[in-house]
C-alpha cells in the first residue's frame, strides 16, 4: 500500500512538525493548520511539489497560489515591498492579510505558483504550529485551502480527510481554525492604487483608513485569477436570506433565526466566520436535499461571510477554484 492510500492525522507537537517538515522538504504535500483555514502545503521553490497541489485539488493551473512566509525577511527575498507594503506588514503580519506585490527577478519561486504572473501573493501566518513549521524549513510554502477545487474549505482535520483523504499522506492536527474564512487579499499597485481582491478577516474599512479609497480606475485594475463565481460548493442548492426552512431544507441560522445549526446564536460575526465552513459541511452531509441560510449583516467580516455564501449558492457551470 502506498502512503497515498492512508492519510495520517498527526498531532502538531514537535515530533509531528518535524515529520511534516521532512515530507515537505522531500517535495511532498502536507495539510497544515492556519488561523484562517487548513492549507494544502508544498515547498514553493519546487515545480514538482507545487504541481502536486494542483493535481490533488483538481485546481485549474491559471489560478495562482498564496505563498506563506516565515517572516518579513523571507518575504523580502520574494517580492518588492514599497512603503505601503512595509506598513501593512508591520500592522497585520503575522495574520490574515495577503499582499499581492511585484515578484522579485531572482526569487526562488516555481513559476506554477504565480501561474506565470509577474506578481505574487504573500502572507505571514500567525498560527503557532504553522509558524513552527515554517521556522524549521529553509523555504516558504505555497498553500491553498486543503479541499478539492470548488468544494467547501476545511476548518477541521476531518474536513480535510473528507475532501482529500486519498490524495495526501498527512494532516497536521491543529484543532479548529480560529478565524474560519480565508485571508483578505489586496493588490498594491505601482501607481499608488490598491484593490481588494478577496474580502476576509481584515476588514475593508480598516484598510481604507490606512490606504485611502480603493482604486476604481478600470485600466488600473489587477485581475484576481481564480476568484470565480462558483466556489465553496456544498453540492446542493443553497438559498440565501432565509428566515425559515422550507420543506427538505437544512437551515443554517444566525442570531434569532435558529436553524438546524447556527453560525452564532448571539449574532457575533467573528464567531459566525469561525463556524461558517463547519455549518456548511454539516449541511452538506445532512440528509436534506437543499440548504437555506439566514441573513448575515454585510459589515466587517460579514462581507467575507456573504462573499463565500454567494459563491456557495452559485449553481454548477459558473467556473471555480
Ligand atoms: P487561495 O485559493 O486561498 O490560495 O487563494 C489564492 C487566490 O489568490 C487566487 O485564487 C487569486 O485570486 C489570488 N492570487 C494569488 N496570486 C495572485 C496574483 N499574483 N495576482 C492576483 N491574485 C492572486
Ligand atoms: Mg480555496
XYZ file of N, CA and C and ligand atoms in Angstrom, residues 59 63-66 100 113-114 117 119-121 143-145 182 185 197-198 222-227 231 321, ligand 1:
104
model
N -7.240 21.620 -9.268
C -7.343 23.081 -9.404
C -6.846 23.510 -10.776
N -4.891 29.459 -11.810
C -5.284 30.033 -10.522
C -4.084 30.037 -9.568
N -3.410 31.191 -9.395
C -2.162 31.218 -8.625
C -2.379 30.963 -7.133
N -1.279 30.591 -6.471
C -1.342 30.180 -5.062
C -0.772 31.260 -4.149
N -1.231 31.281 -2.917
C -0.647 32.170 -1.914
C 0.590 31.492 -1.319
N -0.593 41.184 -2.601
C -0.137 40.875 -3.963
C 0.826 41.979 -4.382
N 3.509 28.555 -9.218
C 2.920 29.204 -8.040
C 2.158 30.459 -8.445
N 2.767 31.248 -9.335
C 2.152 32.516 -9.728
C 1.359 32.373 -11.017
N 2.345 34.872 -13.600
C 2.167 36.326 -13.430
C 3.472 36.966 -12.948
N 3.424 39.106 -10.580
C 3.153 39.464 -9.184
C 3.021 38.172 -8.376
N 3.087 38.341 -7.039
C 2.947 37.159 -6.172
C 2.145 37.535 -4.937
N 1.355 36.583 -4.446
C 0.537 36.780 -3.245
C 1.285 36.199 -2.052
N 0.373 27.343 -0.306
C -0.693 26.605 0.385
C -2.064 27.210 0.129
N -2.812 26.635 -0.805
C -4.233 26.998 -0.938
C -5.040 26.182 0.068
N -6.336 26.397 0.118
C -7.151 25.645 1.060
C -7.102 24.145 0.727
N -10.959 32.505 4.664
C -9.664 32.743 4.055
C -9.226 34.195 4.240
N -7.332 39.451 0.683
C -6.259 39.645 -0.310
C -6.368 41.051 -0.885
N -9.006 42.212 -3.445
C -9.246 41.084 -4.357
C -10.146 40.024 -3.717
N -10.099 39.939 -2.386
C -10.973 38.986 -1.689
C -11.233 39.516 -0.284
N -6.067 45.204 -11.357
C -5.328 43.950 -11.462
C -6.343 42.834 -11.416
N -6.107 41.819 -12.221
C -7.034 40.692 -12.185
C -6.714 39.791 -11.005
N -7.736 39.206 -10.444
C -7.541 38.184 -9.424
C -7.978 36.867 -10.039
N -7.072 36.242 -10.792
C -7.465 35.000 -11.438
C -7.893 34.005 -10.373
N -8.857 33.209 -10.689
C -9.256 32.182 -9.728
C -10.374 32.629 -8.810
N -10.663 33.936 -8.755
C -11.787 34.378 -7.916
C -13.058 34.203 -8.735
N -17.666 28.390 -5.981
C -16.583 28.071 -5.057
C -17.298 27.628 -3.783
N -12.712 27.576 -8.175
C -11.421 27.123 -7.657
C -11.670 25.769 -7.073
P -6.140 30.508 -2.201
O -7.024 29.712 -3.104
O -6.684 30.758 -0.835
O -4.717 30.021 -2.221
O -6.088 31.975 -2.805
C -5.461 32.183 -3.983
C -6.103 33.354 -4.641
O -5.236 34.470 -4.504
C -6.215 33.130 -6.126
O -7.411 32.491 -6.437
C -6.133 34.521 -6.685
O -7.419 35.079 -6.773
C -5.329 35.287 -5.651
N -3.975 35.496 -6.140
C -2.893 34.736 -5.913
N -1.817 35.243 -6.547
C -2.238 36.341 -7.185
C -1.608 37.294 -8.027
N -0.315 37.228 -8.319
N -2.372 38.292 -8.524
C -3.679 38.386 -8.213
N -4.329 37.499 -7.433
C -3.622 36.492 -6.925
